[in-house]
Every structure is written in C-alpha cells, then in structure tokens.
mmCIF file of C-alpha atoms in Angstrom:
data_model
loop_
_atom_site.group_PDB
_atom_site.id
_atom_site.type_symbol
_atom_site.label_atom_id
_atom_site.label_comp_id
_atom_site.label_asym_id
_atom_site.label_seq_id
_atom_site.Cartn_x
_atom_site.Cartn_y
_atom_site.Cartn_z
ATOM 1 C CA UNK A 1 10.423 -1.043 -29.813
ATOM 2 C CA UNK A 2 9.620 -0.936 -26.303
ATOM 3 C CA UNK A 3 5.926 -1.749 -27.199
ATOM 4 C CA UNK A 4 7.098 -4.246 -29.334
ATOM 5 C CA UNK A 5 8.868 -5.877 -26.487
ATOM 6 C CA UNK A 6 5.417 -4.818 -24.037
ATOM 7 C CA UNK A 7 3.796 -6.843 -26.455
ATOM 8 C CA UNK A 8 6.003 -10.371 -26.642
ATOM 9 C CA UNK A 9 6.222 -9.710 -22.616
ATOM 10 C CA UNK A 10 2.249 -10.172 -22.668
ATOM 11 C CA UNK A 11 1.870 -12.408 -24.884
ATOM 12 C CA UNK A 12 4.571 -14.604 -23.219
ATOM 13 C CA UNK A 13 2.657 -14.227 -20.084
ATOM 14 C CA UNK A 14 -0.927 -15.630 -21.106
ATOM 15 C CA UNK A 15 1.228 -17.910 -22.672
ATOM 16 C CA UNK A 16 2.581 -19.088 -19.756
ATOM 17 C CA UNK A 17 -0.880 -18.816 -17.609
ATOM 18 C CA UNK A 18 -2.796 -20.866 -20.781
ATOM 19 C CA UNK A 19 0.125 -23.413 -20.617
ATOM 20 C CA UNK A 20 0.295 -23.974 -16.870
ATOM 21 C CA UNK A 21 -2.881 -24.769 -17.061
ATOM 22 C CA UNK A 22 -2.016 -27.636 -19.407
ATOM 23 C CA UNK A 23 0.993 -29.093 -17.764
ATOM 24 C CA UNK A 24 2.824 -28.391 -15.091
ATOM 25 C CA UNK A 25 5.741 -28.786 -17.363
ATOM 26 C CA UNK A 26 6.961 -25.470 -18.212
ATOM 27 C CA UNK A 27 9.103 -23.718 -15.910
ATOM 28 C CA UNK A 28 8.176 -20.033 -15.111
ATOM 29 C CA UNK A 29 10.511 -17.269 -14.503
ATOM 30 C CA UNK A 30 9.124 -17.016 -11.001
ATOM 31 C CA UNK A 31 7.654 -19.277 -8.478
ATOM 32 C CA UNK A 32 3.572 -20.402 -8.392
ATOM 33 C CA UNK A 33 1.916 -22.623 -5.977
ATOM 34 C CA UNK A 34 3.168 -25.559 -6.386
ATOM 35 C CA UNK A 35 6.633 -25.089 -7.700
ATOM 36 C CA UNK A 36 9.620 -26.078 -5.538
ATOM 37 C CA UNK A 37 11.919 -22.587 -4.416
ATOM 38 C CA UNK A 38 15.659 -22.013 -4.993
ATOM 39 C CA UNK A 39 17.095 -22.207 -1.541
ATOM 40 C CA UNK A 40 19.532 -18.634 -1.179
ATOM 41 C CA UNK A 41 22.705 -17.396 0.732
ATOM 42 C CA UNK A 42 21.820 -13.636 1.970
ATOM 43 C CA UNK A 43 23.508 -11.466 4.953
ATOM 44 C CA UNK A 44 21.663 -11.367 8.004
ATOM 45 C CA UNK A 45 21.568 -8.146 10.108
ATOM 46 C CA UNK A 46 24.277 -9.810 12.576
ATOM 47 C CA UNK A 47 26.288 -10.541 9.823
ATOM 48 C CA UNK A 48 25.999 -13.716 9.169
ATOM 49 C CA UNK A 49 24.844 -15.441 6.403
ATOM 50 C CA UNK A 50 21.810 -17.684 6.224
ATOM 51 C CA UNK A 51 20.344 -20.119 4.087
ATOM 52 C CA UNK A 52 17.578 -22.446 4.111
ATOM 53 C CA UNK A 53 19.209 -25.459 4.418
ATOM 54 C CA UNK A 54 21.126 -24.660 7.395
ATOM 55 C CA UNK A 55 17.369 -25.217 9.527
ATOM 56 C CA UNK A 56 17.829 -28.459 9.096
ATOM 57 C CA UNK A 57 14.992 -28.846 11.983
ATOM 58 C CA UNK A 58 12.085 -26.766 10.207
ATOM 59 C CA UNK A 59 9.422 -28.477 8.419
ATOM 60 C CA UNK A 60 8.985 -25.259 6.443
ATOM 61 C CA UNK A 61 9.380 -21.513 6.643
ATOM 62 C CA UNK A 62 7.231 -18.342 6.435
ATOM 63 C CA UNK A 63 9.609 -16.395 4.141
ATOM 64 C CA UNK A 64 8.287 -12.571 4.112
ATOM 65 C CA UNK A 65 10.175 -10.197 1.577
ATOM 66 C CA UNK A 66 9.203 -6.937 3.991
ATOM 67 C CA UNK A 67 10.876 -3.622 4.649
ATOM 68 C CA UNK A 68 11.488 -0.571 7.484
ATOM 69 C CA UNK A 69 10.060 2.047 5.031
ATOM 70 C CA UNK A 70 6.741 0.982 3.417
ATOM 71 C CA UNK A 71 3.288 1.727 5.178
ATOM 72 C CA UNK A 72 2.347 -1.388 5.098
ATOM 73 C CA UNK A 73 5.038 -3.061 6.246
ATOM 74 C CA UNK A 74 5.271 -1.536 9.229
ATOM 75 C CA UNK A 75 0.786 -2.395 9.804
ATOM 76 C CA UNK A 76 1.773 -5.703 9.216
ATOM 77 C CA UNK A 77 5.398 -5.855 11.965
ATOM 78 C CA UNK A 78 3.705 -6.771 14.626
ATOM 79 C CA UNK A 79 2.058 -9.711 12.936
ATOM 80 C CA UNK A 80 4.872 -10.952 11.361
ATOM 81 C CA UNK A 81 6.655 -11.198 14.439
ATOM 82 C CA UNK A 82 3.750 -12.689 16.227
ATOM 83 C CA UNK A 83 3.764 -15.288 13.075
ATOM 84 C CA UNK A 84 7.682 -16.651 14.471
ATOM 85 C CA UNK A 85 7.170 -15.720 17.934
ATOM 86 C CA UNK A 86 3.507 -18.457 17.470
ATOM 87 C CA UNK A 87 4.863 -20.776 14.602
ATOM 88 C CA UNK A 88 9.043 -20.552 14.594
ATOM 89 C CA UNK A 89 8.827 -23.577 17.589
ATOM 90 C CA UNK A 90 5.811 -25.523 15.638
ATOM 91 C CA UNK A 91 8.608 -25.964 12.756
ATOM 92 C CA UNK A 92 7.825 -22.795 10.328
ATOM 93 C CA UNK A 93 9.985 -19.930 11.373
ATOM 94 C CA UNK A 94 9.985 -16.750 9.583
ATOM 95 C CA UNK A 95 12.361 -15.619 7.347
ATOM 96 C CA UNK A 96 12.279 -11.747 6.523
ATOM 97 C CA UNK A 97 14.232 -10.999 3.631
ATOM 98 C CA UNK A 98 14.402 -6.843 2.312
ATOM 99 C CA UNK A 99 14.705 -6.407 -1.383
ATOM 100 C CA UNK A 100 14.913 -2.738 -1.562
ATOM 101 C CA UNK A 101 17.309 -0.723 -3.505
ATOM 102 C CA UNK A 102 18.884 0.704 -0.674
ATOM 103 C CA UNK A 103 20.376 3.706 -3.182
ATOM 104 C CA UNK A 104 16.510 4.250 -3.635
ATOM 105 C CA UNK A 105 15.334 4.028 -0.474
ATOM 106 C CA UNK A 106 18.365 5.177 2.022
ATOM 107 C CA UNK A 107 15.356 3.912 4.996
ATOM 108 C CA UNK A 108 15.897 0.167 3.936
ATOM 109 C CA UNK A 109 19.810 0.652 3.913
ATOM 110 C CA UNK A 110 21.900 -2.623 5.773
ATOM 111 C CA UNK A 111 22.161 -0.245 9.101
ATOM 112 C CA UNK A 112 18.508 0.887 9.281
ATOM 113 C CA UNK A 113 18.016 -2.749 9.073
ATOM 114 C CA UNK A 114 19.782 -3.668 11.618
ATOM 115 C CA UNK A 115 18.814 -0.646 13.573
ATOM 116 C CA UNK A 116 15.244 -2.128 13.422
ATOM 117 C CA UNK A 117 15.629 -5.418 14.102
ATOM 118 C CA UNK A 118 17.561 -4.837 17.601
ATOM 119 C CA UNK A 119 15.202 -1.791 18.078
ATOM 120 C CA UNK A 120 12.216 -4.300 18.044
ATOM 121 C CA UNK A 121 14.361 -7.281 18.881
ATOM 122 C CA UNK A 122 12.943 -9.168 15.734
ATOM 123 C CA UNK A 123 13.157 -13.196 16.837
ATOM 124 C CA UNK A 124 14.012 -13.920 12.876
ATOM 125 C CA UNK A 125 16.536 -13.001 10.453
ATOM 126 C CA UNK A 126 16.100 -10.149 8.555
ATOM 127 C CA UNK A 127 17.920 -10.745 5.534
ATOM 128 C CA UNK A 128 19.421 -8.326 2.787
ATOM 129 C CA UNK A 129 18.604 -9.274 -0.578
ATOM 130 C CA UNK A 130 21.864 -7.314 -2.076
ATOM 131 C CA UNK A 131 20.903 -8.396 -5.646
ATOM 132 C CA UNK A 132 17.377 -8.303 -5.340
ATOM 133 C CA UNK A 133 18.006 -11.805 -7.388
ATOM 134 C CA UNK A 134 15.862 -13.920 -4.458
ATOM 135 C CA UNK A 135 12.851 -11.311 -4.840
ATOM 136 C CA UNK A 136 12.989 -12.342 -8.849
ATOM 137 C CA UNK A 137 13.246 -15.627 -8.442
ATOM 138 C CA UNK A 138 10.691 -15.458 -5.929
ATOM 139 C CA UNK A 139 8.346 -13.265 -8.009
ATOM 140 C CA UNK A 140 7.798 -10.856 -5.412
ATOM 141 C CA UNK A 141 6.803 -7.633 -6.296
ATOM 142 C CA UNK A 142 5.716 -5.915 -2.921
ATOM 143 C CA UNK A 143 6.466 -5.388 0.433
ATOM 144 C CA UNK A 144 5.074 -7.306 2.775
ATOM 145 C CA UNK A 145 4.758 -9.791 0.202
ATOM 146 C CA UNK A 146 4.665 -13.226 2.233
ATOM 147 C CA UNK A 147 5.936 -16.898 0.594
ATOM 148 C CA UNK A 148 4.938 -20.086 2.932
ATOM 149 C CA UNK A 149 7.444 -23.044 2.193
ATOM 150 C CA UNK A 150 7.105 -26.922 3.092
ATOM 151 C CA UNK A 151 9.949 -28.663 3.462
ATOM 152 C CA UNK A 152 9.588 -32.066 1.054
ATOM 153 C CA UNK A 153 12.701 -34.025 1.435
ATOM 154 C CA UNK A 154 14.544 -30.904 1.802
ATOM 155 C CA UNK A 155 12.917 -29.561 -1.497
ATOM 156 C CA UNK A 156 10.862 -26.496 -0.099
ATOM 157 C CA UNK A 157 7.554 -26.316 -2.025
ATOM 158 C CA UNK A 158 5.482 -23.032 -2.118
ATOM 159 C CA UNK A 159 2.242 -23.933 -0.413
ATOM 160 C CA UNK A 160 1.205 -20.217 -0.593
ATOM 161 C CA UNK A 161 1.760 -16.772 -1.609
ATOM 162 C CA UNK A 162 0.413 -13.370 -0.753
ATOM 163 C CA UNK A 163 -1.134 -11.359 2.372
ATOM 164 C CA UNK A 164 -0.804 -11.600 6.018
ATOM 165 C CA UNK A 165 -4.535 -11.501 6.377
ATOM 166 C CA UNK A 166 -7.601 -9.534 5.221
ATOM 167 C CA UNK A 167 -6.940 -6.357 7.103
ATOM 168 C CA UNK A 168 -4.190 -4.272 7.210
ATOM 169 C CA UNK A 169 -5.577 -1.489 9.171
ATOM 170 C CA UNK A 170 -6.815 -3.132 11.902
ATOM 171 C CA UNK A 171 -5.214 -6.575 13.386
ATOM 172 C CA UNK A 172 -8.134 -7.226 16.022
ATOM 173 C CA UNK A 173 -10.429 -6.583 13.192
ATOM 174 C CA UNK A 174 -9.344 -9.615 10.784
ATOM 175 C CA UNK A 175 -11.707 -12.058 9.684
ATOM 176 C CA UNK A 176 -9.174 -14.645 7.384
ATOM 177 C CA UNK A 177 -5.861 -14.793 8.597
ATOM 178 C CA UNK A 178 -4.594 -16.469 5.243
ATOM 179 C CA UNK A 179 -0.804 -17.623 6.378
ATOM 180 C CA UNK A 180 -1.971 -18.901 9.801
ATOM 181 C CA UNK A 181 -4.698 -20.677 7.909
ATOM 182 C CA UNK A 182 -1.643 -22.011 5.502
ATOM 183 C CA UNK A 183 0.584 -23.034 7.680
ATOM 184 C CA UNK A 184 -2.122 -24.618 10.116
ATOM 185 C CA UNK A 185 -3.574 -26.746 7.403
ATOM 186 C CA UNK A 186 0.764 -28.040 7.012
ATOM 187 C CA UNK A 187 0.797 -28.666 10.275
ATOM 188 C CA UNK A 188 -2.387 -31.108 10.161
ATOM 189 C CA UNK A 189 -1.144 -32.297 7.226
ATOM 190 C CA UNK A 190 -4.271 -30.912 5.496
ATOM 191 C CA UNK A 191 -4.767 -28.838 2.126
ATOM 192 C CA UNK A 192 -4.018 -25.626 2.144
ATOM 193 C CA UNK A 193 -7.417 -23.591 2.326
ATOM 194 C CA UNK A 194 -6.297 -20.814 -0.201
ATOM 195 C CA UNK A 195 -3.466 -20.894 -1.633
ATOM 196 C CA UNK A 196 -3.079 -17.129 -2.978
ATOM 197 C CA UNK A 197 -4.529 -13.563 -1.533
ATOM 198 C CA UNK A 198 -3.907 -10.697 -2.850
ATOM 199 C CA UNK A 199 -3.261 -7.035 -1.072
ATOM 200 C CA UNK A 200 -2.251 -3.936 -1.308
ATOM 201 C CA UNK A 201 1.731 -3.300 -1.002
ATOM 202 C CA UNK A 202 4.621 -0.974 -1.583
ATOM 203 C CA UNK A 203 5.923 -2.107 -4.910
ATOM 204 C CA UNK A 204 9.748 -3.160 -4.481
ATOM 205 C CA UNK A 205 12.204 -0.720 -5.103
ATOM 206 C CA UNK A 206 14.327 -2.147 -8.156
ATOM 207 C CA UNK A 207 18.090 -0.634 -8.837
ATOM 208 C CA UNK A 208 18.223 0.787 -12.434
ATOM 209 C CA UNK A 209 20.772 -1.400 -14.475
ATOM 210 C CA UNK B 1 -12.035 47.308 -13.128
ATOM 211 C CA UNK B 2 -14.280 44.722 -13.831
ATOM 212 C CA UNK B 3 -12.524 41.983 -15.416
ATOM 213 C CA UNK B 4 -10.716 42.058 -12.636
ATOM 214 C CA UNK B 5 -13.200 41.688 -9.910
ATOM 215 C CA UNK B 6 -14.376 38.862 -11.983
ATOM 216 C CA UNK B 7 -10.829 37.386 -12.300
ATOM 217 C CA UNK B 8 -10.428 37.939 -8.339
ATOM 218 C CA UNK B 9 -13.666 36.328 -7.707
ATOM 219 C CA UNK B 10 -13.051 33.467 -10.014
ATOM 220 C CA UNK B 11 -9.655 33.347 -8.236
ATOM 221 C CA UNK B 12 -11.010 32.723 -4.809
ATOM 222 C CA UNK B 13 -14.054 30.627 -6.024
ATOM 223 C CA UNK B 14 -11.456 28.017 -7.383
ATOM 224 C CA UNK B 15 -8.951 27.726 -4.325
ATOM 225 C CA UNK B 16 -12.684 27.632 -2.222
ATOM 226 C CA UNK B 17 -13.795 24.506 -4.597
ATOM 227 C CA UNK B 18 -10.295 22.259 -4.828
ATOM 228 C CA UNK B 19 -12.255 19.403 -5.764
ATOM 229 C CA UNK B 20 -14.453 17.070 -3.816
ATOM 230 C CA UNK B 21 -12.767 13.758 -3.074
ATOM 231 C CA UNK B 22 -15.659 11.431 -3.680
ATOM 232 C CA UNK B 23 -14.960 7.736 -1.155
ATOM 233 C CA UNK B 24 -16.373 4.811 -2.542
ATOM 234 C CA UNK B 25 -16.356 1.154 -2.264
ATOM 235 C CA UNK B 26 -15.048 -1.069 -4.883
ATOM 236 C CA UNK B 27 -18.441 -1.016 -7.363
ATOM 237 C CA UNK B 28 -18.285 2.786 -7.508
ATOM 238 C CA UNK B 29 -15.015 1.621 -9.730
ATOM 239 C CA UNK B 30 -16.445 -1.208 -10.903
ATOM 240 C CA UNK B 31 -19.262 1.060 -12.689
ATOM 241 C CA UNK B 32 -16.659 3.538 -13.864
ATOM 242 C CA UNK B 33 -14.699 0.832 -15.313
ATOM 243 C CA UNK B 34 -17.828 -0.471 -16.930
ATOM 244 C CA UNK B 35 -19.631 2.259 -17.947
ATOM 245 C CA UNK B 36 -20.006 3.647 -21.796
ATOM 246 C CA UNK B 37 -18.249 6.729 -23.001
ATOM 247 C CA UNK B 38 -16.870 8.338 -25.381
ATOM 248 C CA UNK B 39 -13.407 8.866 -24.001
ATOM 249 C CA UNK B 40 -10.747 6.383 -23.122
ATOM 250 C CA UNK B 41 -10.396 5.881 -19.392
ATOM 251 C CA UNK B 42 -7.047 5.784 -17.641
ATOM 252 C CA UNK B 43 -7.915 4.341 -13.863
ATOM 253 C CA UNK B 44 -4.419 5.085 -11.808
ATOM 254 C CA UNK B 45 -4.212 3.319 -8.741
ATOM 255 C CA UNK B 46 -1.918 5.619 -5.980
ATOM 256 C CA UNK B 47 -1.553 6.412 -2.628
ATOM 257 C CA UNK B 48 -0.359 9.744 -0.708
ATOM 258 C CA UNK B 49 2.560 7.186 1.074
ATOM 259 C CA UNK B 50 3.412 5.870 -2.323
ATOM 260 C CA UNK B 51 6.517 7.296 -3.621
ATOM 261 C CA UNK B 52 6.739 6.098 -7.432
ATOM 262 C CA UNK B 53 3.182 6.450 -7.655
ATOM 263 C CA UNK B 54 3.816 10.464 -6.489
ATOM 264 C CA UNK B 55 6.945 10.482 -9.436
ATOM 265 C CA UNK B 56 4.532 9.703 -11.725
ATOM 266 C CA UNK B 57 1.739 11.752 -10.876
ATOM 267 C CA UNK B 58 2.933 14.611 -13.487
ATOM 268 C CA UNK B 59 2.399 11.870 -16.689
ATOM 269 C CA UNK B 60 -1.187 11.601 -15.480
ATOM 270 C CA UNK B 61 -1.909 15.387 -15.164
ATOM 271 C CA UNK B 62 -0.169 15.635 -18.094
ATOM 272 C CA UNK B 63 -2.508 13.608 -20.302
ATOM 273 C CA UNK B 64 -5.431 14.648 -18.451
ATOM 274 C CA UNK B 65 -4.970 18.453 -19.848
ATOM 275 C CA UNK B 66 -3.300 17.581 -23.296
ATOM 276 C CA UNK B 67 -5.322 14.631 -24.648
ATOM 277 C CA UNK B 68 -9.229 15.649 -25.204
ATOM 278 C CA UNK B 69 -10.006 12.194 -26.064
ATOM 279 C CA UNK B 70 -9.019 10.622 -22.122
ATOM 280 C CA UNK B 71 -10.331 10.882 -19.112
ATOM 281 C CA UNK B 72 -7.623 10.604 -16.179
ATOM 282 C CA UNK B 73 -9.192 9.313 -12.759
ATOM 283 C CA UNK B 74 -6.258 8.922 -9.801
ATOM 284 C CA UNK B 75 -7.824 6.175 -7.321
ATOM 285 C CA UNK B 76 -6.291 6.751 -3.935
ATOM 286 C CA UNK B 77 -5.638 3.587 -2.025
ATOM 287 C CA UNK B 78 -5.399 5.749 1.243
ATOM 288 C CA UNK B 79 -7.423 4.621 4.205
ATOM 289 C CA UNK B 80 -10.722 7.055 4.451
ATOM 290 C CA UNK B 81 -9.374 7.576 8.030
ATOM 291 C CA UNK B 82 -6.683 9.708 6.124
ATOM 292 C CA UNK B 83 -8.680 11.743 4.052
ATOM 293 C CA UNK B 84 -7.756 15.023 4.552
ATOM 294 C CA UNK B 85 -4.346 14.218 4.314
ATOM 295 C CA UNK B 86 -5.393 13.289 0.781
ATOM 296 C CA UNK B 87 -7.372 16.454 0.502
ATOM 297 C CA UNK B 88 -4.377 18.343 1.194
ATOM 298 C CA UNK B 89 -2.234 16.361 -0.812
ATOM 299 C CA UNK B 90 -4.571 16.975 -4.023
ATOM 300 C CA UNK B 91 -4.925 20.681 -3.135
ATOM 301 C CA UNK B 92 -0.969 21.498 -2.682
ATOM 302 C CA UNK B 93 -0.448 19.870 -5.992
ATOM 303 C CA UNK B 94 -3.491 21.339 -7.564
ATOM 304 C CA UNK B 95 -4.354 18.267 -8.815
ATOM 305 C CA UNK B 96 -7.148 18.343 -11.895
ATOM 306 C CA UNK B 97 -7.798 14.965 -12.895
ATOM 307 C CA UNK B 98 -10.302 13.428 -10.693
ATOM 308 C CA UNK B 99 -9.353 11.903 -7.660
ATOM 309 C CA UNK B 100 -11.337 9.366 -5.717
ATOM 310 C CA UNK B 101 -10.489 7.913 -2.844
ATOM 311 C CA UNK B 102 -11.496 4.077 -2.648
ATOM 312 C CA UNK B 103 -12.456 3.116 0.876
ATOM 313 C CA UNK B 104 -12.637 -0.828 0.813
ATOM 314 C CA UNK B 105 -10.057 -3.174 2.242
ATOM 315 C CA UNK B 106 -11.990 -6.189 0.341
ATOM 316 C CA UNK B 107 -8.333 -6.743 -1.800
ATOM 317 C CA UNK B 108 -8.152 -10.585 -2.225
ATOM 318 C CA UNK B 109 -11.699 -9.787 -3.728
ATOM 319 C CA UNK B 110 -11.443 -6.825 -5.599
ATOM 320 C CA UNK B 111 -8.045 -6.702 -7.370
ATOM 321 C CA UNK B 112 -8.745 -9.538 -9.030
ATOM 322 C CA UNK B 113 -11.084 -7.857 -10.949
ATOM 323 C CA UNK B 114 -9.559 -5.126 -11.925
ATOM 324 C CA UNK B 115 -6.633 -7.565 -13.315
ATOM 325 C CA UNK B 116 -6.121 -11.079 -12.928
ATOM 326 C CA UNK B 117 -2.158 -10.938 -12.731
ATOM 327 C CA UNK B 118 -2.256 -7.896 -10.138
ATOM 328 C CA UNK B 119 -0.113 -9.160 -7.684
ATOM 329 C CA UNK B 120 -1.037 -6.216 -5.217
ATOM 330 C CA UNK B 121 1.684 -3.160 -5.905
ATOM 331 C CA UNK B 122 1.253 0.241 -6.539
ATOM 332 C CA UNK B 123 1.706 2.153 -8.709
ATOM 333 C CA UNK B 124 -1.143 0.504 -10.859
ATOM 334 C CA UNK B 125 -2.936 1.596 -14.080
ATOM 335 C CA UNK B 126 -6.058 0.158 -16.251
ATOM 336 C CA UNK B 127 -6.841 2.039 -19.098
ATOM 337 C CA UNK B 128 -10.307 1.265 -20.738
ATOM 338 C CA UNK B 129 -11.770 2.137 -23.896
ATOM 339 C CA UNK B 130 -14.994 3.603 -22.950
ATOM 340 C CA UNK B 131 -16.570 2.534 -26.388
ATOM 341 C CA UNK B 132 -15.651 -1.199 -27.568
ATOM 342 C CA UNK B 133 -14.482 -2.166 -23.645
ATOM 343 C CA UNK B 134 -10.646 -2.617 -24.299
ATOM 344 C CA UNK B 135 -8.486 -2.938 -21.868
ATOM 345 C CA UNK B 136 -5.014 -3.089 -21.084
ATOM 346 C CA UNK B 137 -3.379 -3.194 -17.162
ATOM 347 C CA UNK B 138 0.248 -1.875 -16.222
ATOM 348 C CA UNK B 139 1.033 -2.640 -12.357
ATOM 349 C CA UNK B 140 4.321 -0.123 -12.789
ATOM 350 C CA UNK B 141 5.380 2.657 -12.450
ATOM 351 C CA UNK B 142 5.671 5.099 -15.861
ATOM 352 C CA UNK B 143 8.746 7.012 -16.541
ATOM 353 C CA UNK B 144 8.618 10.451 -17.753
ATOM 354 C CA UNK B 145 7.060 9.871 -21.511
ATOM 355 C CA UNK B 146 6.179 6.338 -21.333
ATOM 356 C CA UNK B 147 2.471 6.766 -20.224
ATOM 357 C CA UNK B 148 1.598 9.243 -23.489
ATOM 358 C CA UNK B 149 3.371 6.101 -26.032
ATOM 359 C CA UNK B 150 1.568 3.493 -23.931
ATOM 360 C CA UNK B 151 -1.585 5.390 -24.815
ATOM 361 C CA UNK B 152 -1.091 6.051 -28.726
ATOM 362 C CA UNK B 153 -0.532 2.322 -29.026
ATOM 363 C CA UNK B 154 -3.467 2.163 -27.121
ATOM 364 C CA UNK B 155 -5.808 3.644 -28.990
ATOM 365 C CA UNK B 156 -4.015 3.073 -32.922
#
C-alpha cells in the first residue's frame, strides 16, 4: 500500500517537473521560482502577530524558515542577521519563521525562541510556524532553508530559494553569496543570477498526525 | 586454553581496528555510486548532529548484517574538522557498515547529482543497483521497518 502510494507520489512528481516545463499552468503543492507566495499570519516572539502585508514599505523580504537547535542554523545566525541588519533599510527585511515541532524538539519551543532572539537581540521577527502549514506551502524542508520575495503589486513573487551562500563553515571563506547576489540583482532591477542553491540542512521536524 | 587466547586476541585486535573512516571528496562517491557490482548499494547520507538520521541508524545496520545481497555505506556529512568525533561516534555504536566521511562543501554542485529533487535535508538515502544502474532516492527519514520493504520493492 504504502509503496503503492510511494509510487503515485513519484510519479506525480516527474509529472509535475515534465509539466512545468510545458506550462506554467499547473499549480504545485509548493512554491518554485517564479510562483507568487501565500502571504501568512504567525506569532512573533513579542507576541504579536505578523504578516506580510502589514510592511507595506518593503519591496520584498528575505523570508528564512531557521531554528535555535540545528547545526547549521546556528553557522548561518550571524549571517542572517547581517542579511536585515545590511538589506532590512534597502527594502528586503528578513523574516525568520521556525517550523519545528516543538513536542520534537523542546530547543525550538515558543520560549527558547524568544529566549534567543532577545539573547542575540535579533533586528527581525522570528516567527512560530504553529502549524507548520507556511513551511508546506512554502516547500521548505530544512533549516536554514532561505525564500527571497519581490513585492509585485503587493503579490510577493519567489525570486529565489535555497542557501545563504557556498560555505557554511567558514563566513570569511565564501566565494558566492547566493541571497545577497538575489536580492542585489532586485535592487538593480536586474535578473536574478541563480535562482536556486542547494545545501546541506537539518530536515524540519514534522508533528506526527 | 587456547581457543581462548585466540578469542582474547581476536577480542582486542577488533576494538584496536574499529574501522578506518576513509574522507573523500564528492567523486570518491561519485565512483561508488557508479561503479559495477554485484550487490545493491544503499548510500545513507547522515551526520553525528543529525538526530533522525541517528533514529534510523539501526534500519541500516540492520540490513547491512541480514541482507547478503546489499552493501550499506553511511556517508557522514560531518565537517573533516570533526572527525574524531565521528570516529568515536562509529566506535561507541560499533558501527559495521562502512562509514565514510565526505569532506566537500561543493553542495549546490554535488547534490544535484546525487538527486535532482534533493532539496538539501538529511536524513538522505540512494540506493543503486550495482548491476543494471537503478536507482531510486528517499530524502527522509525511515521508520523502524520501512527501509527493509523499501528494499524488497526495490529489488522485485
């Protein structure tokens, strides 16, 4: 059974790869380049909520589904508040958004959140994704797992998704620094020079239901 | 008296050689991946700081000792720098399917060719046929008993 369903699941997915390809028709469960995101409604760590809309200012966003617990999450902390601290007044502020099962991982619970972010006096919200519904819709499937957003007529197009940069050990040591390179190329009004890269991440901790 | 000097011997000659942890860059598992064999190949991508990939370490083991016909290798995605952490990881669990720890950062490059829709996470898993070339890539995490069905569908 379970193969069975393996099987329609894969064959569902080349499907939808092949037919992309084709037209740009056929909607996906998840978001590609290209595609226009869901705007969302999630908790901040002060206990507010915050959505996308309410920048009405920001010509796009830097959305980063990221965590306290996972390795490279915290390699990559530094950067991604050196992406708002650089970018948040150019127009594209970051949005950090935790998907985590919190039963899963009691590290990435709404406190330890908020522990973090006044510990390291984050500049961006860091957002609980309760229902892990925004990671889906998303496609996210890792932490850090980064999504940059254009704002077209209040329609927020994904311009790119994936990595940070090309080295997670080692932020002096980075030759491609994809997102600035993204978000740069926005602000010129330019192509974006590559639109996906892929790393290594924690996989998201999904709740069992 | 003997048998058991041997035993004692063999005893300490295993817990002397817990297994070389070979690093390599990506084409050490690019040749692995392509290489001919007799066996079916089941490439698990892990990491000592990866907790569902550690869950499902067992399954792995498991297979590697029960099914004559696979060959389980456990890629760790730890930095090199970490190493013996690794070492001492694979050594406290005893670990007997190979482990090889891939040193290359390359990702945007690399992952791509291991699997086209590999988005990035870990736990991962390619298993090849080592005769006609089939492949098939899970970037999951296996429950307890999943792997072993995922394999006889595999290879019926």
């Amino acid at each position: 059974m379970k193969h069975t369903l393996l099987m329609a699941l894969g064959i569902v997915s080349v499907a939808a790869v092949l037919f992309t390809n084709a037209t740009d028709n056929i909607e996906l469960e998840y978001y590609g380049v290209g595609d226009y995101a869901e705007d969302f409604n999630l908790k901040n760590v002060d206990g507010k909520m915050v959505s996308l809309k309410d920048y009405s200012d920001a010509k796009g966003f830097i959305v980063v589904f990221t965590c306290n617990t996972c390795p490279y999450a915290k390699m990559y902390e530094k950067r991604i508040m050196d992406l708002d601290q650089k970018y948040s007044s150019k127009g594209y502020p970051v949005i950090a958004i935790m998907p985590n099962d919190e039963n899963k991982v009691p590290g990435d619970s709404f406190d330890e959140m908020k522990k973090r972010s006044d510990e390291k006096n984050y500049s961006f919200p860091y957002l609980k994704d309760e229902t892990q519904d925004v990671a889906k819709a998303f496609g996210a499937t890792k932490t850090p797992h980064v999504f940059v957003l254009n704002n077209v007529d209040d329609k927020y197009k994904v311009e790119f998704i994936g990595a940070i940069d090309d080295n997670p050990k080692s932020a002096s040591s980075v030759s491609t620094k994809y997102v600035e390179d993204a978000v740069d190329a926005l602000l010129d009004g330019k192509k974006v020079p590559k639109t996906t890269a892929n790393a290594v991440g924690c996989s998201i901790k999904w709740s069992e239901s | 008296m003997r048998i058991w000097t041997v035993s004692i011997a063999l005893l300490i000659s295993t817990q002397l050689m817990a297994q070389e942890i070979p690093a390599v860059k990506f084409d050490g598992i690019e040749d692995l991946i392509s290489e001919k064999s007799d066996k079916v190949k089941v490439i698990n991508f892990w990491a000592t700081w990866c907790k569902p990939c550690i869950q499902e370490l067992p399954e792995f083991e498991k297979l590697n000792s029960d099914n004559q016909d696979v060959e389980v290798y456990l890629v760790s995605m730890d930095f090199v720098e970490d190493m013996e952490k690794v070492e001492r990881f694979v050594a406290a669990r005893k670990l007997k399917s190979k482990v090889i720890l891939l040193d290359d950062i390359s990702y945007d490059s690399f992952m791509s060719k291991i699997d086209k829709s590999w988005s990035g996470s870990i736990p991962a898993t390619l298993i090849v046929d080592g005769r006609s070339g089939k492949k098939a890539f899970y970037e999951k995490q296996f429950l307890e008993g999943e792997l072993s069905t995922v394999l006889n569908n595999f290879m019926n």
